[in-house]
Coordinates of C-alpha atoms in Angstrom, one line a residue:
Chain A
M1 CA 57.4 -26.1 -14.4
K2 CA 54.0 -25.5 -15.9
K3 CA 52.7 -28.7 -14.5
K4 CA 53.9 -27.7 -11.0
S5 CA 52.2 -24.3 -11.2
T6 CA 48.9 -25.9 -12.3
K7 CA 49.2 -28.3 -9.4
N8 CA 49.8 -25.4 -7.0
Q9 CA 46.9 -23.5 -8.5
S10 CA 44.6 -26.5 -8.0
T11 CA 45.7 -27.0 -4.4
N12 CA 45.2 -23.2 -3.8
Q13 CA 41.8 -23.4 -5.3
S14 CA 40.8 -26.3 -3.1
K15 CA 42.1 -24.4 -0.1
N16 CA 40.1 -21.4 -1.0
E17 CA 37.0 -23.6 -1.5
K18 CA 37.5 -25.0 2.0
K19 CA 37.8 -21.4 3.3
D20 CA 34.5 -20.6 1.8
Q21 CA 32.7 -23.4 3.7
P22 CA 29.8 -22.0 5.6
N23 CA 31.0 -23.0 9.0
Q24 CA 34.3 -21.3 8.7
K25 CA 32.7 -18.2 7.3
L26 CA 30.4 -18.3 10.3
D27 CA 33.3 -18.3 12.7
L28 CA 34.8 -15.3 11.0
L29 CA 31.5 -13.4 11.1
L30 CA 31.0 -14.2 14.8
E31 CA 34.2 -12.4 15.6
N32 CA 32.4 -9.1 14.7
Q33 CA 30.7 -8.2 17.9
P34 CA 27.8 -5.7 17.6
K35 CA 29.3 -2.3 18.4
I36 CA 27.9 1.1 17.8
N37 CA 30.1 3.8 16.5
K38 CA 29.3 6.6 19.0
N39 CA 31.7 9.0 17.4
F40 CA 29.6 9.6 14.3
Q41 CA 28.4 13.1 13.6
I42 CA 25.0 13.5 11.9
G43 CA 26.4 16.4 10.0
T44 CA 29.1 14.3 8.4
Y45 CA 26.6 12.0 6.8
L46 CA 24.4 14.8 5.7
T47 CA 27.1 16.7 4.0
C48 CA 28.0 13.5 2.1
T49 CA 24.7 13.8 0.3
L50 CA 25.8 17.2 -1.0
K51 CA 28.7 15.7 -3.0
L52 CA 27.8 16.0 -6.6
S53 CA 30.0 13.1 -7.5
E54 CA 27.6 10.8 -5.6
L55 CA 24.6 12.2 -7.3
K56 CA 25.8 11.8 -10.9
D57 CA 23.3 9.2 -11.7
Y58 CA 20.3 11.3 -10.5
P59 CA 18.1 13.0 -13.1
K60 CA 19.4 16.6 -13.4
K61 CA 16.4 18.2 -11.9
L62 CA 16.6 15.9 -8.9
I63 CA 20.2 16.9 -8.2
Y64 CA 19.1 20.4 -7.8
L65 CA 16.2 19.5 -5.7
D66 CA 18.3 17.2 -3.5
I67 CA 20.7 19.9 -2.6
K68 CA 18.1 22.5 -1.9
C69 CA 16.0 20.1 0.2
I70 CA 18.9 19.1 2.4
R71 CA 20.0 22.7 2.8
I72 CA 16.5 23.6 3.9
I73 CA 15.9 20.7 6.3
F74 CA 19.2 20.5 8.0
A75 CA 21.8 23.0 7.2
E76 CA 19.7 26.0 8.1
K77 CA 18.2 24.5 11.2
T78 CA 21.0 23.8 13.6
E79 CA 18.6 23.4 16.5
F80 CA 16.9 20.7 14.7
I81 CA 20.1 18.9 13.9
T82 CA 21.1 18.8 17.6
K83 CA 17.7 17.4 18.6
F84 CA 17.7 15.0 15.7
Q85 CA 21.2 13.7 16.5
K86 CA 20.3 13.2 20.2
T87 CA 17.2 11.3 19.3
T88 CA 19.0 9.2 16.7
L89 CA 21.8 8.3 19.1
Q90 CA 19.3 7.4 21.8
F91 CA 17.5 5.1 19.5
L92 CA 20.7 3.5 18.2
E93 CA 21.9 2.8 21.8
N94 CA 18.6 1.3 22.7
Y95 CA 18.6 -0.8 19.6
I96 CA 22.0 -2.2 20.2
S97 CA 21.3 -3.1 23.8
F98 CA 18.1 -4.7 22.5
L99 CA 20.1 -6.9 20.2
Q100 CA 22.7 -7.8 22.8
K101 CA 20.3 -8.8 25.5
K102 CA 19.5 -12.3 24.2
P103 CA 19.3 -14.1 20.9
I104 CA 16.1 -13.1 19.2
R105 CA 14.5 -16.0 17.4
N106 CA 12.6 -14.0 14.8
F107 CA 15.0 -12.2 12.6
A108 CA 12.3 -9.7 11.3
T109 CA 11.8 -8.6 14.9
K110 CA 15.5 -7.6 14.9
T111 CA 15.3 -5.3 12.0
H112 CA 11.8 -4.0 12.4
P113 CA 12.6 -1.2 14.8
I114 CA 15.1 0.3 12.4
R115 CA 12.6 0.5 9.6
M116 CA 9.9 1.8 12.0
F117 CA 12.2 4.5 13.3
I118 CA 13.1 5.7 9.8
D119 CA 9.4 5.8 8.8
K120 CA 8.3 7.7 11.8
L121 CA 11.2 10.1 11.6
R122 CA 10.6 10.8 8.0
T123 CA 6.9 11.5 8.5
K124 CA 7.7 13.7 11.4
I125 CA 10.3 15.8 9.5
I126 CA 7.9 16.3 6.7
K127 CA 5.0 17.1 8.9
K128 CA 7.0 19.5 11.0
H129 CA 8.2 21.4 8.0
P130 CA 5.1 22.1 5.9
F131 CA 6.8 24.9 4.1
L132 CA 9.0 22.4 2.3
I133 CA 6.0 21.2 0.3
K134 CA 5.0 24.7 -0.5
Y135 CA 8.6 25.4 -1.5
F136 CA 8.5 22.6 -4.0
Q137 CA 5.0 23.5 -5.2
F138 CA 5.8 27.1 -5.9
T139 CA 9.4 27.2 -6.9
E140 CA 9.9 23.9 -8.8
K141 CA 7.4 22.8 -11.4
I142 CA 8.2 19.3 -12.3
D143 CA 5.8 17.5 -14.7
H144 CA 3.8 14.6 -13.3
I145 CA 5.7 14.4 -10.0
D146 CA 4.0 14.6 -6.7
C147 CA 6.0 17.1 -4.5
Q148 CA 5.1 15.2 -1.4
E149 CA 6.6 12.0 -2.9
V150 CA 9.8 13.8 -4.0
L151 CA 10.2 15.0 -0.5
N152 CA 9.6 11.5 1.0
Y153 CA 12.1 10.1 -1.4
L154 CA 14.8 12.7 -0.5
V155 CA 14.3 12.5 3.2
E156 CA 14.3 8.7 3.2
R157 CA 17.8 8.8 1.6
C158 CA 19.1 11.1 4.2
L159 CA 17.7 9.0 7.0
E160 CA 19.0 5.7 5.7
R161 CA 22.5 7.2 5.8
V162 CA 22.0 8.7 9.2
V163 CA 20.5 5.7 10.9
I164 CA 22.2 2.8 9.2
T165 CA 25.8 4.1 9.0
P166 CA 26.7 3.8 12.7
I167 CA 25.3 0.3 12.9
H168 CA 26.1 -0.9 9.5
N169 CA 28.7 -3.5 10.4
P170 CA 26.8 -5.3 13.1
L171 CA 23.6 -5.1 11.0
I172 CA 25.1 -6.6 7.9
T173 CA 26.8 -9.3 10.0
S174 CA 23.4 -10.3 11.4
F175 CA 22.0 -10.5 7.9
H176 CA 25.1 -12.6 6.8
L177 CA 24.6 -15.0 9.7
E178 CA 20.9 -15.3 9.0
S179 CA 21.4 -16.4 5.4
I180 CA 24.9 -17.9 5.4
K181 CA 23.7 -21.3 4.0
E182 CA 21.5 -19.8 1.3
D183 CA 24.4 -17.5 0.3
Y184 CA 26.7 -20.5 0.0
I185 CA 24.2 -22.4 -2.2
L186 CA 23.7 -19.4 -4.4
D187 CA 27.4 -18.8 -4.7
E188 CA 28.0 -22.3 -5.9
K189 CA 25.1 -22.2 -8.4
M190 CA 26.2 -18.8 -9.7
K191 CA 29.7 -20.3 -10.4
K192 CA 28.1 -23.1 -12.4
L193 CA 25.7 -20.9 -14.3
Y194 CA 28.4 -18.3 -15.2
K195 CA 29.6 -20.4 -18.2
K196 CA 26.1 -20.8 -19.6
P197 CA 25.3 -18.8 -22.8
P198 CA 22.4 -16.3 -22.8
Q199 CA 20.2 -18.8 -24.7
F200 CA 20.3 -21.0 -21.5
F201 CA 18.4 -18.3 -19.6
G202 CA 15.9 -17.9 -22.4
V203 CA 17.3 -14.7 -23.9
A204 CA 15.4 -14.2 -27.2
N205 CA 17.2 -14.7 -30.5
K206 CA 17.0 -11.1 -31.5
F207 CA 19.1 -10.1 -28.4
L208 CA 21.8 -12.7 -28.8
K209 CA 24.2 -10.4 -30.7
I210 CA 24.0 -7.8 -28.0
N211 CA 27.0 -7.1 -25.7
W212 CA 25.6 -6.8 -22.2
E213 CA 28.9 -5.6 -20.6
S214 CA 27.6 -2.2 -19.7
P215 CA 24.6 -3.4 -17.5
I216 CA 26.8 -6.1 -16.0
E217 CA 29.3 -3.4 -15.0
I218 CA 26.5 -1.4 -13.4
L219 CA 25.0 -4.3 -11.5
S220 CA 28.5 -5.3 -10.2
Q221 CA 28.4 -2.0 -8.2
F222 CA 26.3 -3.9 -5.7
R223 CA 29.7 -4.7 -4.1
I224 CA 30.2 -1.2 -3.0
C225 CA 26.6 -0.4 -1.9
K226 CA 25.9 0.2 1.7
F227 CA 22.4 1.5 2.1
P228 CA 19.1 0.1 0.8
F229 CA 18.5 3.1 -1.5
E230 CA 21.9 2.6 -3.1
F231 CA 21.1 -1.0 -4.0
L232 CA 17.8 0.0 -5.4
D233 CA 19.3 2.8 -7.5
I234 CA 21.7 0.3 -8.9
L235 CA 18.8 -2.0 -9.8
I236 CA 17.0 0.8 -11.6
N237 CA 20.2 1.9 -13.4
T238 CA 20.8 -1.7 -14.5
A239 CA 17.3 -2.0 -15.9
D240 CA 17.7 1.4 -17.6
R241 CA 21.0 0.3 -19.2
I242 CA 19.5 -3.0 -20.4
Y243 CA 16.8 -1.1 -22.3
F244 CA 19.3 1.5 -23.6
T245 CA 21.9 -1.1 -24.6
S246 CA 19.5 -3.3 -26.5
K247 CA 17.8 -0.4 -28.3
R248 CA 21.1 1.2 -29.3
Q249 CA 22.8 -2.0 -30.5
L250 CA 19.7 -3.3 -32.3
E251 CA 19.5 0.0 -34.1
T252 CA 23.1 -0.2 -35.1
L253 CA 22.8 -3.8 -36.2
S254 CA 19.7 -2.9 -38.2
Q255 CA 21.5 0.0 -39.9
L256 CA 24.4 -2.2 -40.8
N257 CA 21.9 -4.8 -42.2
L258 CA 23.4 -7.4 -40.0
E259 CA 20.1 -8.3 -38.4
E260 CA 17.7 -8.5 -41.4
N261 CA 14.6 -9.7 -39.5
I262 CA 14.4 -6.9 -37.0
S263 CA 11.7 -4.3 -37.5
K264 CA 11.7 -1.0 -35.5
D265 CA 9.0 -2.3 -33.3
D266 CA 11.3 -5.1 -32.1
F267 CA 13.8 -2.7 -30.5
S268 CA 11.8 -2.7 -27.3
I269 CA 11.9 -5.3 -24.5
T270 CA 8.8 -6.7 -23.0
A271 CA 8.6 -8.4 -19.6
D272 CA 9.0 -11.7 -21.5
G273 CA 12.3 -10.5 -22.8
F274 CA 13.5 -8.6 -19.8
L275 CA 13.7 -11.3 -17.1
P276 CA 16.0 -13.6 -19.0
I277 CA 18.4 -10.7 -19.9
F278 CA 18.4 -9.6 -16.2
L279 CA 19.1 -13.2 -15.1
Y280 CA 22.0 -13.5 -17.5
T281 CA 23.3 -10.1 -16.4
L282 CA 23.1 -11.0 -12.7
V283 CA 25.0 -14.3 -13.2
Q284 CA 27.7 -12.6 -15.2
T285 CA 28.4 -10.2 -12.3
K286 CA 29.8 -13.1 -10.1
L287 CA 28.3 -11.3 -7.1
S288 CA 28.3 -13.2 -3.8
N289 CA 26.0 -12.9 -0.7
L290 CA 23.0 -12.5 -2.9
Q291 CA 20.6 -13.8 -0.3
T292 CA 22.0 -11.4 2.3
I293 CA 21.4 -8.5 -0.1
Q294 CA 17.8 -9.7 -0.7
N295 CA 17.0 -10.0 3.0
F296 CA 18.7 -6.6 3.7
L297 CA 16.6 -4.9 1.0
L298 CA 13.3 -6.5 1.8
D299 CA 13.6 -5.7 5.5
L300 CA 15.1 -2.2 5.4
S301 CA 13.8 -0.6 2.1
D302 CA 11.1 1.9 2.3
P303 CA 7.9 -0.3 2.3
R304 CA 6.1 2.4 0.3
E305 CA 8.4 1.8 -2.6
L306 CA 7.7 -1.9 -2.8
S307 CA 4.6 -1.5 -4.9
S308 CA 6.2 1.0 -7.3
E309 CA 8.7 0.7 -10.1
I310 CA 11.5 0.2 -7.6
G311 CA 9.5 -2.7 -6.1
Y312 CA 9.1 -4.2 -9.5
Y313 CA 12.8 -4.4 -10.1
L314 CA 13.5 -5.7 -6.6
T315 CA 10.9 -8.4 -7.3
T316 CA 12.8 -9.2 -10.5
Y317 CA 16.0 -9.5 -8.4
C318 CA 14.2 -11.8 -5.9
S319 CA 12.7 -14.0 -8.7
S320 CA 16.1 -14.3 -10.3
L321 CA 17.5 -15.7 -7.1
K322 CA 14.7 -18.2 -7.0
F323 CA 15.6 -19.2 -10.5
I324 CA 19.3 -19.6 -9.7
R325 CA 18.5 -21.6 -6.5
S326 CA 16.3 -24.0 -8.5
Y327 CA 19.1 -24.8 -11.0
K328 CA 20.2 -28.4 -10.8
Chain B
M1 CA 12.2 7.0 -12.5
T2 CA 8.7 7.1 -11.2
F3 CA 7.8 8.0 -7.6
V4 CA 5.4 6.2 -5.4
T5 CA 1.7 6.7 -6.0
P6 CA 0.0 6.7 -2.7
N7 CA -2.6 3.9 -2.2
A8 CA -2.0 2.5 -5.7
S9 CA -3.6 -0.8 -6.3
K10 CA -1.3 -3.4 -7.7
I11 CA -2.5 -5.2 -10.8
V12 CA -0.5 -8.1 -12.2
I13 CA -0.8 -9.2 -15.8
L14 CA -0.3 -12.9 -16.5
G15 CA -0.5 -15.1 -19.5
D16 CA 1.4 -17.1 -22.1
S17 CA 4.4 -15.5 -23.9
G18 CA 3.4 -13.3 -26.8
V19 CA -0.3 -12.9 -26.0
G20 CA 0.1 -9.1 -25.8
K21 CA 0.4 -8.4 -22.1
T22 CA 2.8 -5.5 -22.5
S23 CA 0.8 -4.1 -25.4
L24 CA -2.4 -4.2 -23.3
A25 CA -0.7 -2.3 -20.5
L26 CA 0.9 0.2 -23.0
R27 CA -2.5 0.8 -24.7
F28 CA -4.1 1.6 -21.4
T29 CA -1.4 3.7 -19.9
H30 CA 0.1 5.5 -22.9
N31 CA -2.7 4.9 -25.5
E32 CA -0.1 3.5 -27.8
F33 CA 0.3 0.1 -29.4
H34 CA 4.0 -0.1 -30.3
D35 CA 6.0 2.3 -28.2
L36 CA 9.4 2.9 -29.7
E37 CA 10.4 4.8 -26.6
L38 CA 10.2 1.7 -24.5
S39 CA 13.9 2.1 -23.8
T40 CA 13.0 4.4 -20.9
V41 CA 12.8 2.7 -17.5
G42 CA 9.3 2.0 -16.4
A43 CA 8.3 -0.1 -19.3
K44 CA 7.5 -3.1 -17.1
C45 CA 5.8 -1.3 -14.3
F46 CA 3.1 1.1 -15.5
T47 CA 1.0 3.5 -13.5
K48 CA -2.3 5.2 -14.3
S49 CA -5.3 6.6 -12.5
V50 CA -9.0 6.3 -13.4
H51 CA -11.9 8.1 -12.0
V52 CA -14.7 5.8 -10.8
A53 CA -17.7 6.6 -8.6
D54 CA -16.3 10.0 -7.6
K55 CA -13.0 8.5 -6.6
D56 CA -9.5 8.4 -8.2
V57 CA -8.3 4.9 -8.4
H58 CA -4.5 4.6 -8.9
F59 CA -3.1 1.5 -10.6
S60 CA 0.4 0.1 -10.5
I61 CA 0.4 -2.4 -13.3
W62 CA 3.1 -5.2 -13.2
D63 CA 3.9 -7.0 -16.4
T64 CA 5.3 -10.5 -16.1
A65 CA 7.3 -13.0 -18.1
G66 CA 5.0 -15.6 -19.6
Q67 CA 7.5 -18.4 -20.6
E68 CA 6.9 -21.8 -19.1
R69 CA 10.3 -21.9 -17.4
F70 CA 9.5 -18.8 -15.4
Q71 CA 6.0 -19.9 -14.2
S72 CA 7.3 -20.9 -10.7
L73 CA 8.5 -17.3 -10.2
A74 CA 5.1 -15.8 -10.8
P75 CA 4.0 -15.9 -7.1
I76 CA 6.7 -13.4 -6.2
Y77 CA 5.1 -11.0 -8.7
Y78 CA 1.5 -11.5 -7.8
R79 CA 2.0 -11.3 -4.1
N80 CA -0.1 -8.4 -2.6
S81 CA -1.9 -7.7 -5.8
R82 CA -5.5 -6.5 -5.8
A83 CA -6.3 -7.7 -9.3
A84 CA -5.0 -10.2 -11.8
I85 CA -5.5 -9.8 -15.6
I86 CA -5.1 -13.1 -17.2
V87 CA -4.6 -12.7 -20.9
Y88 CA -4.9 -15.2 -23.8
D89 CA -4.6 -14.8 -27.5
I90 CA -7.9 -15.6 -29.3
T91 CA -5.9 -16.9 -32.3
Q92 CA -4.1 -19.5 -30.1
K93 CA -6.0 -22.2 -28.3
K94 CA -2.9 -23.2 -26.3
S95 CA -2.8 -19.8 -24.7
F96 CA -6.4 -20.2 -23.5
H97 CA -5.5 -23.5 -21.8
E98 CA -2.6 -21.6 -20.2
A99 CA -5.0 -18.9 -19.1
E100 CA -7.2 -21.6 -17.5
R101 CA -4.2 -22.8 -15.5
W102 CA -3.5 -19.3 -14.4
V103 CA -7.1 -18.9 -13.2
D104 CA -6.8 -22.0 -11.1
E105 CA -3.5 -20.9 -9.6
M106 CA -4.9 -17.4 -8.7
K107 CA -8.0 -19.0 -7.2
R108 CA -5.9 -21.2 -5.1
H109 CA -3.1 -18.8 -4.1
G110 CA -4.4 -15.3 -4.6
D111 CA -5.9 -13.2 -1.9
E112 CA -9.6 -13.8 -1.0
D113 CA -10.8 -10.5 -2.5
L114 CA -8.6 -10.7 -5.5
V115 CA -10.4 -9.4 -8.7
I116 CA -9.6 -11.7 -11.6
A117 CA -10.2 -10.7 -15.2
L118 CA -10.0 -13.1 -18.2
I119 CA -9.0 -11.3 -21.3
G120 CA -9.1 -12.6 -24.9
N121 CA -6.7 -10.3 -26.7
K122 CA -6.1 -9.7 -30.4
S123 CA -9.8 -9.4 -31.2
D124 CA -8.8 -7.5 -34.4
L125 CA -7.6 -10.9 -35.8
N126 CA -11.1 -12.4 -35.7
E127 CA -10.5 -14.3 -39.0
Y128 CA -7.8 -16.4 -37.3
R129 CA -9.8 -17.1 -34.2
E130 CA -9.2 -20.4 -32.5
V131 CA -11.0 -19.7 -29.2
K132 CA -14.7 -19.2 -29.4
M133 CA -16.0 -16.3 -27.5
K134 CA -18.9 -18.3 -26.1
V135 CA -16.6 -20.9 -24.6
A136 CA -14.4 -18.3 -22.8
Q137 CA -17.5 -16.4 -21.7
E138 CA -19.1 -19.5 -20.1
Y139 CA -15.8 -20.4 -18.4
A140 CA -15.6 -16.8 -17.0
L141 CA -19.2 -16.9 -15.8
K142 CA -18.6 -20.3 -14.1
N143 CA -15.6 -19.0 -12.3
N144 CA -16.9 -15.6 -11.5
L145 CA -14.4 -13.7 -13.6
I146 CA -14.6 -10.4 -15.5
F147 CA -14.5 -11.3 -19.2
L148 CA -13.8 -9.1 -22.2
E149 CA -12.2 -9.5 -25.6
T150 CA -9.8 -6.7 -26.3
S151 CA -7.5 -5.5 -29.0
A152 CA -4.4 -3.7 -27.8
K153 CA -3.8 -2.8 -31.5
T154 CA -7.1 -0.9 -32.0
G155 CA -7.7 -0.1 -28.3
E156 CA -11.1 -1.9 -28.3
H157 CA -12.4 -2.5 -24.7
V158 CA -9.0 -1.8 -23.1
E159 CA -10.3 1.2 -21.2
D160 CA -13.4 -0.7 -20.3
L161 CA -11.3 -3.5 -18.8
F162 CA -9.6 -1.2 -16.3
M163 CA -12.8 0.6 -15.5
K164 CA -14.5 -2.7 -14.6
I165 CA -11.6 -3.7 -12.4
A166 CA -11.7 -0.3 -10.7
E167 CA -15.4 -0.8 -10.0
M168 CA -14.8 -4.2 -8.5
L169 CA -11.9 -3.3 -6.2
P170 CA -12.7 -3.0 -2.5
S171 CA -13.3 0.7 -2.0
V172 CA -11.7 0.9 1.3
H173 CA -7.9 1.2 1.1
A174 CA -5.7 0.2 3.9
K175 CA -4.8 3.2 6.0
I176 CA -1.3 3.9 7.3
P177 CA -1.4 4.5 11.1
E178 CA -0.7 8.1 11.9
N179 CA -0.5 7.9 15.7
L180 CA 3.2 8.6 15.8
D181 CA 4.9 8.6 19.2
H182 CA 7.3 11.4 20.1
N183 CA 10.3 9.3 21.0
F184 CA 10.9 8.3 17.4
G185 CA 10.2 4.6 17.8
I186 CA 12.1 4.0 21.1
V187 CA 8.8 2.8 22.7
S188 CA 8.4 0.4 19.8
I189 CA 11.5 -1.5 20.8
S190 CA 10.1 -2.1 24.3
K191 CA 6.9 -3.3 22.7
L192 CA 8.8 -5.7 20.6
E193 CA 10.6 -7.0 23.6
E194 CA 7.3 -7.6 25.3
K195 CA 6.1 -9.6 22.3
E196 CA 9.3 -11.6 22.4
K197 CA 8.8 -12.3 26.1
R198 CA 5.2 -13.4 25.5
K199 CA 6.3 -15.7 22.7
E200 CA 9.0 -17.3 25.0
K201 CA 6.5 -17.8 27.8
K202 CA 4.2 -19.5 25.3
N203 CA 7.0 -21.7 24.1
C204 CA 7.9 -22.6 27.7
C205 CA 4.4 -23.8 28.4

């Protein structure tokens, strides 16, 4: 009986593997015709941002700011919402017809209008409501944070939800189609690398006793992300958890005298130490469609963020993919 | 979580593993050598501003992994950087040769106006010196590089290094266009369509 079940398993596996072949995946994806969800209500997506459960990972001060900001911009300005919804719908309709007209050779040309639309709208909202900046300056004193940037950050999040939600399915399908081969290669290499120990990725000896389950769990949440800012938040949270986990566990090991050679200065992780740990974490998540995620983020993330800390961790993600791709 | 610093110049720190890249960045940004609070996010991307010639210059400093196996990943990090700080350890000759290799790579693949600084770190360990200052100085002069010997431990010349880089950076920052149209980008789609058409025409010919 056991032999039979293993045989069945192996045949099932081979069937699944066949299903995963790029050409079949392509057929499945092509069935999704680009459609715009015209029934969406801007208000629905904006009220979503008010849910505290979604904001649990924000710094406390920012939760407060986020709610206040959205209330000011949208909830108290119904006229603006109407105009805003009309403009957004008009843009989305134009955009979908632009995509449907003919196949566009340059993929960047496809997504460029979305990013441009969000950028312009964000600037416009902030420019049209100068009192918002004053509000932040005089009622909220946050150390070392530029109020203008906080506002940019919050409005960007609202707009990504508003603009991307109704076209998310056709958009993500386009990205899938664009990188289907690369995704397949990465998936295969991820499977092979999964069994490799941390040493293989160059994780330093002092970190070998650390259990990285927690950052792996956080990075795995990529599966449920929809908007660029959600992916970027996960990247930041993963990095945060890597630092936290290593520091906490090394301290414990040191207290228990299990790791004799570790001095207090060694609790920290430099860039030499971080990249291998991030690589190991990423491989352990068993995530798929990694190339699609990379292209989606590079094309649709706020370009202003790409030279900041968020950009640094996105770059680390991109370089990790390059490392995985080069594995033979 | 750090927010975007408008017009920040990206600086990438390159060099062999263990030469003190992170320590150098930490000394400059936090004036500390060993920061036990490194567990906070932001440790690999540092920000700081300096005041040079009546201007505030903002830096976004990117630390990189120096291991040999990750060398091929470096271009992803140094893309769009305004300056590159290439660090070697004065007590390790091997790290100087590695620095020379980085200089060659940056000369070949970096932007035309990229400012390159060659830094001999750990100057406080002079008694264990393996790389003569004169040799490094001559190499830097020959290749038109900023050269300094620093000590992230004592802070010697660390501030000078970033001030020199700030002075050398092109003073004009790229401006973000502000001529926003009133139809929230709808015009832009038609412009893109025109571009596509033009491309297709070219291809036809």
